[in-house]
PDB file of C-alpha atoms in Angstrom:
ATOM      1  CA  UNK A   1      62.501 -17.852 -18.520  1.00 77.00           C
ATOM      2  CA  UNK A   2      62.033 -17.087 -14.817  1.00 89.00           C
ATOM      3  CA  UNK A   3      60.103 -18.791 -12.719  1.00 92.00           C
ATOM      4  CA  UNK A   4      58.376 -15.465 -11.489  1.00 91.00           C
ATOM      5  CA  UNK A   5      57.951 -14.360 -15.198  1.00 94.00           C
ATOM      6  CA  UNK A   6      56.498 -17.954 -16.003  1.00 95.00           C
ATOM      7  CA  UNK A   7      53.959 -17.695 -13.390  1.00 95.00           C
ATOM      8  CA  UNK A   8      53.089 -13.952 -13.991  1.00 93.00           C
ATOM      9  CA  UNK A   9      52.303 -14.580 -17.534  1.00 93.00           C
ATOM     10  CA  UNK A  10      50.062 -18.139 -16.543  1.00 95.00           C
ATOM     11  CA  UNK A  11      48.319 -16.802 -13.142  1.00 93.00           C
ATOM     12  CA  UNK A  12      45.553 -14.623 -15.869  1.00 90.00           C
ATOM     13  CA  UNK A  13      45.323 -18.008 -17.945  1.00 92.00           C
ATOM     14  CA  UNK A  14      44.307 -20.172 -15.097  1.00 93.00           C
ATOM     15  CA  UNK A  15      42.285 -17.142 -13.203  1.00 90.00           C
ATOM     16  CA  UNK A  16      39.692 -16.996 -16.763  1.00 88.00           C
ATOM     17  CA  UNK A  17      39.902 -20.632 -17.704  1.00 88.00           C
ATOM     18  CA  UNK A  18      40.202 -22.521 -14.350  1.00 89.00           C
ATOM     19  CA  UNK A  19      42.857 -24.903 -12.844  1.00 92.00           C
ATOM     20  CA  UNK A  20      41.099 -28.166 -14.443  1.00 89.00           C
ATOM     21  CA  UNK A  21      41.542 -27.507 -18.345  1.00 85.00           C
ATOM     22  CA  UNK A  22      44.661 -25.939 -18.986  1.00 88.00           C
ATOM     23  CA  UNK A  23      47.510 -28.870 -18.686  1.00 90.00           C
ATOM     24  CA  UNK A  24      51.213 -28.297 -19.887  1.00 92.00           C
ATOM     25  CA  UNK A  25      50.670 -28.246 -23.304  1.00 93.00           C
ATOM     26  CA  UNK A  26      48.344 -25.412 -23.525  1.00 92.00           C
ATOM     27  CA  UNK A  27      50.463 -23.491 -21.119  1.00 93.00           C
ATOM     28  CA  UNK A  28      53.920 -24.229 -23.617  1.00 94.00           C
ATOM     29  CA  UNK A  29      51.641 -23.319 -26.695  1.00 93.00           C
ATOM     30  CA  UNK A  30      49.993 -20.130 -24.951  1.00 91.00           C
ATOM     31  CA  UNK A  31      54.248 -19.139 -23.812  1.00 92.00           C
ATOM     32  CA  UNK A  32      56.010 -19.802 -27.305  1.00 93.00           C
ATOM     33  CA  UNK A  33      57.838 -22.383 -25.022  1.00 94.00           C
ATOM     34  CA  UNK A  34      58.448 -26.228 -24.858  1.00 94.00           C
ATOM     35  CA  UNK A  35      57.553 -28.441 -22.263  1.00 94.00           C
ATOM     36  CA  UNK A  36      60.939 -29.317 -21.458  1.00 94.00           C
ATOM     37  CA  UNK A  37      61.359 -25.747 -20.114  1.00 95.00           C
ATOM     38  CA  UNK A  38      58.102 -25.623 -17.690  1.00 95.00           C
ATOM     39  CA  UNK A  39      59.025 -28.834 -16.486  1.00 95.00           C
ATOM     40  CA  UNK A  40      62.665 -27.460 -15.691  1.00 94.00           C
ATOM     41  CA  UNK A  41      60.785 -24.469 -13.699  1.00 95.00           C
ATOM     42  CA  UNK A  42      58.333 -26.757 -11.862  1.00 95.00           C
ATOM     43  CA  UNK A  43      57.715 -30.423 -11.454  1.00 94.00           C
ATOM     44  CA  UNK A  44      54.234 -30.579 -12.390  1.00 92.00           C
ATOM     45  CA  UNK A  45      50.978 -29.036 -12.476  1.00 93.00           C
ATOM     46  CA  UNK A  46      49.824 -29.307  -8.759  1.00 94.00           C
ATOM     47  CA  UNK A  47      53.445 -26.955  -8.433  1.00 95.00           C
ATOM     48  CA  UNK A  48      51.995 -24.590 -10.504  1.00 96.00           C
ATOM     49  CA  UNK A  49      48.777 -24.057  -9.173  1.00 96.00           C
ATOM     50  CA  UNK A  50      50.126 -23.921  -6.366  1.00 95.00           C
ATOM     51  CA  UNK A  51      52.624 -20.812  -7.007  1.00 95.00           C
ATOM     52  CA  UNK A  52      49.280 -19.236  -9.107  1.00 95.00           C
ATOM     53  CA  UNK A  53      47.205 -19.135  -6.252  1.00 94.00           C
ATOM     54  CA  UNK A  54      50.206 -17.546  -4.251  1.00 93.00           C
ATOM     55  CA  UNK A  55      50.572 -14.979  -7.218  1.00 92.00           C
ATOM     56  CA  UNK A  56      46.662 -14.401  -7.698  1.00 89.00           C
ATOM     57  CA  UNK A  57      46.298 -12.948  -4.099  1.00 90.00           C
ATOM     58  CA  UNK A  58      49.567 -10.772  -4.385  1.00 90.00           C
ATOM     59  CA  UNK A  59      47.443  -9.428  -7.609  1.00 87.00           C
ATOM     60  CA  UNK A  60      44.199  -9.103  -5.191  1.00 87.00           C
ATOM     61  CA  UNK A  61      46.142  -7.025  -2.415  1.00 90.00           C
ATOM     62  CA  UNK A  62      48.131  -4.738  -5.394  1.00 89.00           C
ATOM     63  CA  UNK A  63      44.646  -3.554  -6.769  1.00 86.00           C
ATOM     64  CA  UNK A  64      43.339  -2.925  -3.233  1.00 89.00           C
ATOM     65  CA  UNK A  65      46.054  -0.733  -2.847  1.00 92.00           C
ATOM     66  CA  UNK A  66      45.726   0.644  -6.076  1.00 89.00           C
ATOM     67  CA  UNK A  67      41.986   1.436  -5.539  1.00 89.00           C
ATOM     68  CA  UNK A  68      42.505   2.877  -1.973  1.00 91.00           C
ATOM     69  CA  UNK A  69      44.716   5.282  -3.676  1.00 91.00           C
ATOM     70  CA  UNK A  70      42.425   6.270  -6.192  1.00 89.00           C
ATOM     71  CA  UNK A  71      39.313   6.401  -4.265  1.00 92.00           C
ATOM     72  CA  UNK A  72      37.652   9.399  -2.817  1.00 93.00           C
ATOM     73  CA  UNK A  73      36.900   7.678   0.273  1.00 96.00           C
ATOM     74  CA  UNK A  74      35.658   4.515   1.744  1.00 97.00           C
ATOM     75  CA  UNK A  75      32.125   3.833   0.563  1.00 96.00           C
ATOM     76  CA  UNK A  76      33.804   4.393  -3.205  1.00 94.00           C
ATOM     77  CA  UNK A  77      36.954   2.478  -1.869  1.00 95.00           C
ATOM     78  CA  UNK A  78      34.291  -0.416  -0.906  1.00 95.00           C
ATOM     79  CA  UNK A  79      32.138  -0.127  -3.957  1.00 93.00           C
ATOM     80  CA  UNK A  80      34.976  -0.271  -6.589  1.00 90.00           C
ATOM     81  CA  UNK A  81      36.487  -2.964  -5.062  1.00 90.00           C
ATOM     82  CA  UNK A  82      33.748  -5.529  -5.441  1.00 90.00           C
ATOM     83  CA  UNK A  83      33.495  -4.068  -9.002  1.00 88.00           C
ATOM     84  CA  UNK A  84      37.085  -4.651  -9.402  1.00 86.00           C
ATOM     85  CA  UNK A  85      36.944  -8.075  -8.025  1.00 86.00           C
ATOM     86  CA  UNK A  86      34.981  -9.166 -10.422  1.00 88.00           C
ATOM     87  CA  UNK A  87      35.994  -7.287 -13.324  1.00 83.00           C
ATOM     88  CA  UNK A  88      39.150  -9.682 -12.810  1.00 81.00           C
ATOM     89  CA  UNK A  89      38.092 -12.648 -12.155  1.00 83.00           C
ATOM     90  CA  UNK A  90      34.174 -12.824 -11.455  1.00 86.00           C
ATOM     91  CA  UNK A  91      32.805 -13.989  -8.855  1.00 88.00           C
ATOM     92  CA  UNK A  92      31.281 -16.836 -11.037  1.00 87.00           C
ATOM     93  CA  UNK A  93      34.608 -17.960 -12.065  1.00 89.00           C
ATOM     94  CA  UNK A  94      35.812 -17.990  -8.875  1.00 89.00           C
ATOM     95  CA  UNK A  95      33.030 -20.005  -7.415  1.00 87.00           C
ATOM     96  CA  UNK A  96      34.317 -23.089 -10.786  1.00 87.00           C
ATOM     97  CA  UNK A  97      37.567 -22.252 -10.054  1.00 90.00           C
ATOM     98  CA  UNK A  98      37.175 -23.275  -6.545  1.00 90.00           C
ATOM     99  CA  UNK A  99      34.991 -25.724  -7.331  1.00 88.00           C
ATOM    100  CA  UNK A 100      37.824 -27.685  -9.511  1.00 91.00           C
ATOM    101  CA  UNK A 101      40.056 -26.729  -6.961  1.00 93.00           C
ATOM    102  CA  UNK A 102      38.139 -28.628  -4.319  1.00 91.00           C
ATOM    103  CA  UNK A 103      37.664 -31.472  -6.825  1.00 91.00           C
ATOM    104  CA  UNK A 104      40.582 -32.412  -7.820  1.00 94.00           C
ATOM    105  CA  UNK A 105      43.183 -30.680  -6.099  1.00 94.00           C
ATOM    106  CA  UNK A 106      41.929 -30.573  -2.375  1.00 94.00           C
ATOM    107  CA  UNK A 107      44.328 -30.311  -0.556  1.00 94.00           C
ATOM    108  CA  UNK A 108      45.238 -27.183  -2.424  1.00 94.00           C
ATOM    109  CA  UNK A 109      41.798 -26.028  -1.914  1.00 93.00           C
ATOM    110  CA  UNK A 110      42.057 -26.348   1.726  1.00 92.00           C
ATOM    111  CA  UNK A 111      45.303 -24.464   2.050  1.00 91.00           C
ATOM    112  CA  UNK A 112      44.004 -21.739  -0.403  1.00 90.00           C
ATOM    113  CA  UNK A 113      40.602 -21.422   1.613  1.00 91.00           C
ATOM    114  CA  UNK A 114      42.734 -20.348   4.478  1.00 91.00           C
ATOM    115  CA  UNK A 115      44.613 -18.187   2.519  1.00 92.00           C
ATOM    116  CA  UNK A 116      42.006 -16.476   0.605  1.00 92.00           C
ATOM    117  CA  UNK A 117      40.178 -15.504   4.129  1.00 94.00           C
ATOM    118  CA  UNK A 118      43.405 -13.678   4.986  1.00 95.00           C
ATOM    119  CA  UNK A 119      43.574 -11.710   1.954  1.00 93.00           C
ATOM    120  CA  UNK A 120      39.894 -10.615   2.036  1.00 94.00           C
ATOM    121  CA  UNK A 121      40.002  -9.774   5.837  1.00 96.00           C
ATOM    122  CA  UNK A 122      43.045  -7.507   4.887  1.00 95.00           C
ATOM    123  CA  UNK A 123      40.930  -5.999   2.377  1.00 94.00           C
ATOM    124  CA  UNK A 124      38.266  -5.124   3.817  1.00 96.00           C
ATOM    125  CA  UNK A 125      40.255  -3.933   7.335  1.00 96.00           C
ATOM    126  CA  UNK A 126      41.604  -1.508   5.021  1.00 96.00           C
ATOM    127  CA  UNK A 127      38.781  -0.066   4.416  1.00 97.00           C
ATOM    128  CA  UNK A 128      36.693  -0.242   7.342  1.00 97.00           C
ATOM    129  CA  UNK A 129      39.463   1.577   9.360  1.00 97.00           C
ATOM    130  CA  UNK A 130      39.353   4.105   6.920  1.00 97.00           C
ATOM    131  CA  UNK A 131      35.807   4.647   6.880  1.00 97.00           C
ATOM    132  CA  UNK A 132      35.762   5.076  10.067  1.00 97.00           C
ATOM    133  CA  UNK A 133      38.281   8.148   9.886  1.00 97.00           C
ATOM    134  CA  UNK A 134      36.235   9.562   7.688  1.00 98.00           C
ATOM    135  CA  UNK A 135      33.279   9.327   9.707  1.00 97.00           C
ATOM    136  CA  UNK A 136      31.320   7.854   6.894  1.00 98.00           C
ATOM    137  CA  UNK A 137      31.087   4.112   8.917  1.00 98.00           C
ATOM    138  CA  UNK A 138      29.874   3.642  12.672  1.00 95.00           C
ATOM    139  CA  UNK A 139      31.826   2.597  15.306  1.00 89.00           C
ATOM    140  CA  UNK A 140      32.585  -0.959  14.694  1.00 87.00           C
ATOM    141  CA  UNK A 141      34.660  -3.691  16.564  1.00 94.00           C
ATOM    142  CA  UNK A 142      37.105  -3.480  13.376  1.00 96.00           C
ATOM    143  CA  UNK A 143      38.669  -6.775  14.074  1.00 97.00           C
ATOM    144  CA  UNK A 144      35.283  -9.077  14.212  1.00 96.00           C
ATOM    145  CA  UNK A 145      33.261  -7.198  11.815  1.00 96.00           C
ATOM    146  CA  UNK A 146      36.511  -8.027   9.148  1.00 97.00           C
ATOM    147  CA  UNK A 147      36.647 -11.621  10.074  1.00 96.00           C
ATOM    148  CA  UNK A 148      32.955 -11.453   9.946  1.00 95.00           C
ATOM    149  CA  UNK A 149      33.172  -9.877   6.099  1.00 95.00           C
ATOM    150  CA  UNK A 150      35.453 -12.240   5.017  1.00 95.00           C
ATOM    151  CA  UNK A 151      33.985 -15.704   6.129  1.00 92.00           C
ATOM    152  CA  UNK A 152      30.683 -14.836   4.449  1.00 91.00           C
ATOM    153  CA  UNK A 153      32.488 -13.784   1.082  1.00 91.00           C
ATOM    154  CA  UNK A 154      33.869 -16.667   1.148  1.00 90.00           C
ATOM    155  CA  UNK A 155      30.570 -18.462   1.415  1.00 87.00           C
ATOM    156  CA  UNK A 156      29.364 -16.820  -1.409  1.00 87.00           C
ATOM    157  CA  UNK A 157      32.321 -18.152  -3.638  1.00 87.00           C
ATOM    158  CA  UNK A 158      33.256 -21.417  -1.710  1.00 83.00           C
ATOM    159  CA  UNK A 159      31.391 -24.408  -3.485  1.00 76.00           C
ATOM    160  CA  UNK A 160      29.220 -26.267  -1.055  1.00 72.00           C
ATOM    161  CA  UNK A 161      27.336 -23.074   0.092  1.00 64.00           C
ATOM    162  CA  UNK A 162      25.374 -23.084  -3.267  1.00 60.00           C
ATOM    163  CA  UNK A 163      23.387 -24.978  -5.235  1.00 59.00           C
ATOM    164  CA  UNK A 164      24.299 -26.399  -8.498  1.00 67.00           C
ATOM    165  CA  UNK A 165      22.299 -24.080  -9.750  1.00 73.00           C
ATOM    166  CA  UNK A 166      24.061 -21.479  -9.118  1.00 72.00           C
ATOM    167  CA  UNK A 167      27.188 -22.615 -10.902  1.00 73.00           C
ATOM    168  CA  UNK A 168      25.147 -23.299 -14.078  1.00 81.00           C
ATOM    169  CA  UNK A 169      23.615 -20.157 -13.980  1.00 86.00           C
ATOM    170  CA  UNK A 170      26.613 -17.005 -13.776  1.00 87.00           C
ATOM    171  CA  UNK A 171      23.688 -14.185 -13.597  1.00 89.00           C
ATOM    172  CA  UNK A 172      22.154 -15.902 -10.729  1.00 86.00           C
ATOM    173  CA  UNK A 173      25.114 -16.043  -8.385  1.00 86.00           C
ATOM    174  CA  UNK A 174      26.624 -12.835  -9.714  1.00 88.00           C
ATOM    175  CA  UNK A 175      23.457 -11.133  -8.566  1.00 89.00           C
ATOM    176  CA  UNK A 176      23.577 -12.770  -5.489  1.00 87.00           C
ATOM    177  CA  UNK A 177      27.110 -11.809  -4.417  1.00 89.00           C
ATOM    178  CA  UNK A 178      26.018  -7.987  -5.421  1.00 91.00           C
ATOM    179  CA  UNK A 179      23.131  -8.399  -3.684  1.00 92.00           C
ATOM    180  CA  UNK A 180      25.363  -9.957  -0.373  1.00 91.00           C
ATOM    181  CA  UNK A 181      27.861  -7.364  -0.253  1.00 93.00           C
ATOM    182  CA  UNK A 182      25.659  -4.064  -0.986  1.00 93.00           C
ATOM    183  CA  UNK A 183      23.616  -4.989   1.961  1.00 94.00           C
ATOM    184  CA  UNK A 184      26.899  -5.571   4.185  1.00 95.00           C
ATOM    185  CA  UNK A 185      27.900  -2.221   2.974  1.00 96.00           C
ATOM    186  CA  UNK A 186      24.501  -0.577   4.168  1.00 96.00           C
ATOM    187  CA  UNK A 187      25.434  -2.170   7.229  1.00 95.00           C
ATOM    188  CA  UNK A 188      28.465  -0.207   7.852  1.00 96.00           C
ATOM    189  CA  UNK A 189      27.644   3.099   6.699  1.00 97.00           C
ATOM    190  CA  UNK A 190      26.689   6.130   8.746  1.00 97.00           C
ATOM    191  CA  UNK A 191      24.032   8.823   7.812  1.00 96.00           C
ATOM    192  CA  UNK A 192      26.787  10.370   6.133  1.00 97.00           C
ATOM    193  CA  UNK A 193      28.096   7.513   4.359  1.00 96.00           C
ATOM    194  CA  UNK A 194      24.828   6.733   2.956  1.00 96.00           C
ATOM    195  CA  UNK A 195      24.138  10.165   1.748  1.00 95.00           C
ATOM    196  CA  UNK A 196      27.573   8.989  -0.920  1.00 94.00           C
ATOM    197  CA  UNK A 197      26.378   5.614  -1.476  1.00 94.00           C
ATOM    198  CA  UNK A 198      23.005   6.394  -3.020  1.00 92.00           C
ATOM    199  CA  UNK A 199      24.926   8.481  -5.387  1.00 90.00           C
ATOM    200  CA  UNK A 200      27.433   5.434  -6.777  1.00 88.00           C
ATOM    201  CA  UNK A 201      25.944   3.316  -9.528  1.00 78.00           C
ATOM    202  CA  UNK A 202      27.574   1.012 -11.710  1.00 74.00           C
ATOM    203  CA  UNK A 203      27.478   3.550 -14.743  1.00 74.00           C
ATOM    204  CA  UNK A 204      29.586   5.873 -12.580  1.00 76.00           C
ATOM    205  CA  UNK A 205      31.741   2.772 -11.370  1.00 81.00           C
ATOM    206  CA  UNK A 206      32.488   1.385 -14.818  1.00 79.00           C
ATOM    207  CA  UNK A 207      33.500   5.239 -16.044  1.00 79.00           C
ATOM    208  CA  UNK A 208      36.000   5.229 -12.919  1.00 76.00           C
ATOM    209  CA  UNK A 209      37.471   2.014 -14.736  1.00 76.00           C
ATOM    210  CA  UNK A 210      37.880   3.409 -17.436  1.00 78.00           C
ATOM    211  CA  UNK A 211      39.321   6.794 -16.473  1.00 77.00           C
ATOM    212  CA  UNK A 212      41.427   4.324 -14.226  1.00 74.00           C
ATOM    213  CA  UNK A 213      42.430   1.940 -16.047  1.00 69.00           C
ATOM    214  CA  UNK A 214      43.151  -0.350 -12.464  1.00 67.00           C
ATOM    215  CA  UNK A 215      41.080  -2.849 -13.409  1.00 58.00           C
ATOM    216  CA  UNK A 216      43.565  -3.929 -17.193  1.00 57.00           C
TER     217      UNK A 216
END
């Protein structure tokens, strides 16, 4: 086994279950492979995390680009991204996932932190360039109001920001980041663009999924 296969077939494990749990032996048992092999691809744990989180964001930018293509335009492009987003990995699980991260792994989290904020202000340049084309955003400074969106996602899945209630509680900080990101979106839109967003609802989001099929 490759080390690219290895860590393609492992990045989902660790996304859904967290970096804390899983050790070696799960990962050989979850493969059909020994130990002896992993430890021939990588010299521990911290090196695989490491190479997950690199693989996790390639993921994150491939179903941007997946969902710009089959988007209408950019309020849908904005909307079924979030879904998306969280469809994979939830924004919940990203908040423990960073959370373990943080805890025992920190220097990791520190490097990933930085690295997550780049992904997520690519994202969501993307789209607010595009919007703009389409007349459907105003006339932003593109380059500030991305930074902008990206350090406050992050404070909605970065531990520290939130309570510990909101890590007990999935609903409650799910609901939260929905409730963030729909009012940034209202934000952006023109008279135009909101004419389209009062039309998307999840129903109709959940059906693009599935006629999709992005989001497997």
């Amino acid at each position: 086994m490759e080390r690219y296969d290895f860590i393609e077939k492992v990045t989902p494990l660790f996304m859904k279950h967290g970096y804390r749990s899983l050790n070696v032996d799960h990962l050989a048992k979850e493969l059909g492979i020994s130990k002896k092999t992993i430890y021939e691809l990588f010299p521990g744990k911290k090196a695989i995390i490491a190479s997950v989180l690199n693989q996790r964001d390639k993921l994150l930018l491939e179903l941007a680009d997946k969902m710009h293509a089959a988007s209408n335009n950019a309020v849908e492009n904005y909307t079924i991204m979030i879904y998306g987003i969280d469809k994979i990995v939830g924004f919940h699980q990203q908040l423990c996932n960073l959370y373990e991260l943080e805890k025992y792994y920190n220097d990791l989290f520190h490097e990933n932190v930085l690295q997550l904020n780049d992904v997520v202000y690519r994202l969501i340049k993307d789209i607010i360039d595009r919007g703009i084309s389409e007349d459907l955003f105003g006339d932003f400074d593109v380059e500030n109001t991305s930074q902008l969106f990206a350090a406050q996602y992050l404070l909605l899945i970065v531990p520290g920001f939130f309570t510990s209630d909101y890590r007990q509680n999935p609903e409650l900080h799910r609901n939260m980041v929905f409730l963030h990101l729909q009012l940034f979106l209202r934000s952006l839109v023109s008279e135009k663009g909101m004419k389209i967003l009062i039309e998307i609802d999840e129903k109709k989001i959940e059906e693009f999924f599935k006629s999709t099929n992005i989001a497997k």
